[in-house]
Short mmCIF file of C-alpha atoms in Angstrom, two decimals:
data_model
loop_
_atom_site.label_atom_id
_atom_site.label_comp_id
_atom_site.label_asym_id
_atom_site.label_seq_id
_atom_site.Cartn_x
_atom_site.Cartn_y
_atom_site.Cartn_z
CA MET G 208 -8.25 -33.34 40.50
CA SER G 209 -8.27 -30.11 42.47
CA LYS G 210 -7.97 -30.38 46.21
CA HIS G 211 -11.33 -30.64 47.88
CA PRO G 212 -11.05 -29.37 51.49
CA HIS G 213 -12.65 -32.56 52.81
CA LEU G 214 -10.03 -34.67 51.04
CA VAL G 215 -7.25 -32.43 52.35
CA ALA G 216 -8.60 -32.96 55.90
CA LEU G 217 -8.86 -36.73 55.35
CA GLY G 218 -5.36 -36.98 53.87
CA ALA G 219 -3.85 -34.96 56.71
CA ARG G 220 -5.46 -37.29 59.21
CA ILE G 221 -4.23 -40.42 57.44
CA ARG G 222 -0.73 -38.92 57.36
CA ALA G 223 -0.88 -38.09 61.07
CA VAL G 224 -1.91 -41.65 62.00
CA ARG G 225 0.80 -43.13 59.77
CA GLU G 226 3.46 -40.86 61.30
CA SER G 227 2.24 -41.65 64.81
CA LYS G 228 3.01 -45.30 64.02
CA GLY G 229 6.53 -44.39 62.88
CA LEU G 230 5.95 -45.65 59.34
CA SER G 231 7.55 -44.11 56.25
CA GLN G 232 5.24 -43.08 53.43
CA GLU G 233 7.06 -45.33 50.99
CA GLY G 234 7.16 -48.39 53.22
CA PHE G 235 3.54 -47.92 54.24
CA ALA G 236 2.29 -47.57 50.66
CA ALA G 237 4.09 -50.79 49.76
CA GLU G 238 2.60 -52.62 52.73
CA VAL G 239 -0.91 -51.49 51.77
CA GLY G 240 -0.24 -52.46 48.18
CA LEU G 241 -0.68 -48.98 46.72
CA ASP G 242 1.50 -47.17 44.24
CA ARG G 243 3.69 -44.75 46.17
CA ALA G 244 2.78 -41.74 43.99
CA TYR G 245 -0.92 -42.55 44.28
CA TYR G 246 -0.65 -42.88 48.05
CA GLY G 247 1.24 -39.58 48.29
CA GLY G 248 -1.71 -37.99 46.47
CA VAL G 249 -4.10 -39.47 49.03
CA GLU G 250 -2.19 -37.82 51.90
CA ARG G 251 -2.12 -34.50 50.02
CA GLY G 252 -5.89 -34.62 49.46
CA GLU G 253 -5.59 -35.00 45.70
CA ARG G 254 -7.37 -38.37 45.54
CA ASN G 255 -10.97 -39.22 46.25
CA VAL G 256 -9.89 -42.52 47.78
CA ALA G 257 -12.52 -45.26 47.68
CA ALA G 258 -13.87 -47.58 50.37
CA LEU G 259 -11.72 -50.64 49.65
CA ASN G 260 -8.50 -48.64 49.84
CA LEU G 261 -9.70 -46.88 52.99
CA ILE G 262 -10.32 -50.29 54.56
CA LYS G 263 -6.85 -51.53 53.54
CA ILE G 264 -5.20 -48.36 54.90
CA ALA G 265 -7.05 -48.68 58.22
CA ALA G 266 -6.19 -52.38 58.51
CA VAL G 267 -2.44 -51.84 58.01
CA LEU G 268 -2.49 -48.89 60.44
CA ASP G 269 -4.45 -51.09 62.87
CA VAL G 270 -7.15 -48.45 63.40
CA GLU G 271 -10.84 -48.13 62.52
CA VAL G 272 -11.79 -46.52 59.20
CA GLY G 273 -13.60 -43.92 61.28
CA ASP G 274 -10.29 -42.88 62.86
CA LEU G 275 -9.15 -41.67 59.43
CA PHE G 276 -12.04 -39.24 58.97
CA PRO G 277 -12.51 -35.94 60.79
CA PRO G 278 -15.82 -35.75 62.69
CA THR G 279 -18.85 -34.93 60.52
CA SER G 280 -19.35 -31.70 62.50
CA GLU G 281 -15.81 -30.58 61.63
CA LEU G 282 -16.26 -31.52 57.98
CA GLN G 283 -19.44 -29.47 57.82
CA ARG G 284 -17.59 -26.47 59.24
CA ILE G 285 -14.84 -26.91 56.65
CA LYS G 286 -17.62 -26.67 54.10
CA GLY G 287 -17.54 -28.94 51.12
CA GLN G 288 -18.99 -28.08 47.78
CA MET D 111 -18.20 -54.79 39.39
CA SER D 112 -18.51 -58.00 41.33
CA LYS D 113 -19.52 -57.78 44.95
CA HIS D 114 -16.55 -57.53 47.24
CA PRO D 115 -17.51 -58.83 50.71
CA HIS D 116 -16.22 -55.65 52.35
CA LEU D 117 -18.45 -53.53 50.13
CA VAL D 118 -21.41 -55.77 50.86
CA ALA D 119 -20.80 -55.28 54.59
CA LEU D 120 -20.42 -51.51 54.15
CA GLY D 121 -23.56 -51.24 52.04
CA ALA D 122 -25.60 -53.29 54.49
CA ARG D 123 -24.52 -50.98 57.28
CA ILE D 124 -25.38 -47.84 55.33
CA ARG D 125 -28.80 -49.33 54.57
CA ALA D 126 -29.37 -50.20 58.23
CA VAL D 127 -28.54 -46.65 59.37
CA ARG D 128 -30.77 -45.14 56.67
CA GLU D 129 -33.68 -47.41 57.63
CA SER D 130 -33.17 -46.65 61.32
CA LYS D 131 -33.78 -43.00 60.43
CA GLY D 132 -37.01 -43.90 58.62
CA LEU D 133 -35.74 -42.60 55.27
CA SER D 134 -36.70 -44.13 51.92
CA GLN D 135 -33.89 -45.13 49.58
CA GLU D 136 -35.20 -42.86 46.85
CA GLY D 137 -35.73 -39.82 49.06
CA PHE D 138 -32.39 -40.30 50.76
CA ALA D 139 -30.47 -40.61 47.48
CA ALA D 140 -32.07 -37.39 46.28
CA GLU D 141 -31.18 -35.59 49.50
CA VAL D 142 -27.55 -36.71 49.23
CA GLY D 143 -27.52 -35.70 45.58
CA LEU D 144 -26.79 -39.16 44.21
CA ASP D 145 -28.44 -40.96 41.34
CA ARG D 146 -30.96 -43.40 42.77
CA ALA D 147 -29.64 -46.37 40.79
CA TYR D 148 -26.06 -45.58 41.81
CA TYR D 149 -27.06 -45.28 45.44
CA GLY D 150 -28.97 -48.58 45.29
CA GLY D 151 -25.73 -50.15 44.07
CA VAL D 152 -23.88 -48.71 47.07
CA GLU D 153 -26.31 -50.38 49.48
CA ARG D 154 -26.01 -53.68 47.59
CA GLY D 155 -22.20 -53.57 47.78
CA GLU D 156 -21.77 -53.15 44.03
CA ARG D 157 -19.99 -49.78 44.24
CA ASN D 158 -16.59 -48.94 45.65
CA VAL D 159 -17.96 -45.66 46.98
CA ALA D 160 -15.36 -42.90 47.42
CA ALA D 161 -14.56 -40.63 50.34
CA LEU D 162 -16.53 -37.54 49.25
CA ASN D 163 -19.73 -39.54 48.78
CA LEU D 164 -19.16 -41.34 52.10
CA ILE D 165 -18.87 -37.94 53.78
CA LYS D 166 -22.08 -36.69 52.13
CA ILE D 167 -23.95 -39.87 53.11
CA ALA D 168 -22.78 -39.59 56.73
CA ALA D 169 -23.68 -35.88 56.87
CA VAL D 170 -27.25 -36.42 55.65
CA LEU D 171 -27.68 -39.39 58.02
CA ASP D 172 -26.24 -37.22 60.81
CA VAL D 173 -23.68 -39.85 61.82
CA GLU D 174 -19.90 -40.18 61.67
CA VAL D 175 -18.31 -41.76 58.58
CA GLY D 176 -16.94 -44.37 60.96
CA ASP D 177 -20.50 -45.42 61.84
CA LEU D 178 -20.95 -46.60 58.25
CA PHE D 179 -18.01 -49.03 58.34
CA PRO D 180 -17.91 -52.35 60.17
CA PRO D 181 -15.02 -52.56 62.68
CA THR D 182 -11.63 -53.37 61.13
CA SER D 183 -11.52 -56.62 63.14
CA GLU D 184 -14.83 -57.72 61.59
CA LEU D 185 -13.67 -56.74 58.10
CA GLN D 186 -10.53 -58.81 58.55
CA ARG D 187 -12.61 -61.81 59.56
CA ILE D 188 -14.80 -61.33 56.48
CA LYS D 189 -11.56 -61.55 54.54
CA GLY D 190 -11.10 -59.27 51.60
CA GLN D 191 -8.97 -60.11 48.63
#
């Protein structure tokens, strides 16, 4: 799928949290139980990742799901479709 | 799909926020741009709703995406798969 700006913003935030925890993309994907290529696509904003995977990602990162999403006000500035 | 307890908890929370705003399910689904039957399934925990729809739902409810999700600690108690 093409890169929706909201997904790019979400993926960048997930990547930033993962890196702040000192976790490699490969090791993290394995811990969450996601295919590494799929997970790479999530961080690049190429995947419209669904609720259950968002919950798993947040749990392994030990953050709230809300910490993975930019604020609604910022998302509205970014302008989705 | 069968009802995953995390999706049931998410859907219940989305419903509670919508009702707290005094919005009908039908009118709200239309405002978000979702099929009414699909959206009903989200509130019942039957749909693994994806990031872009979560962002749209939060925007129309004027809340953060994080307000739609139970805390990670609660989700872990509920025990997913």
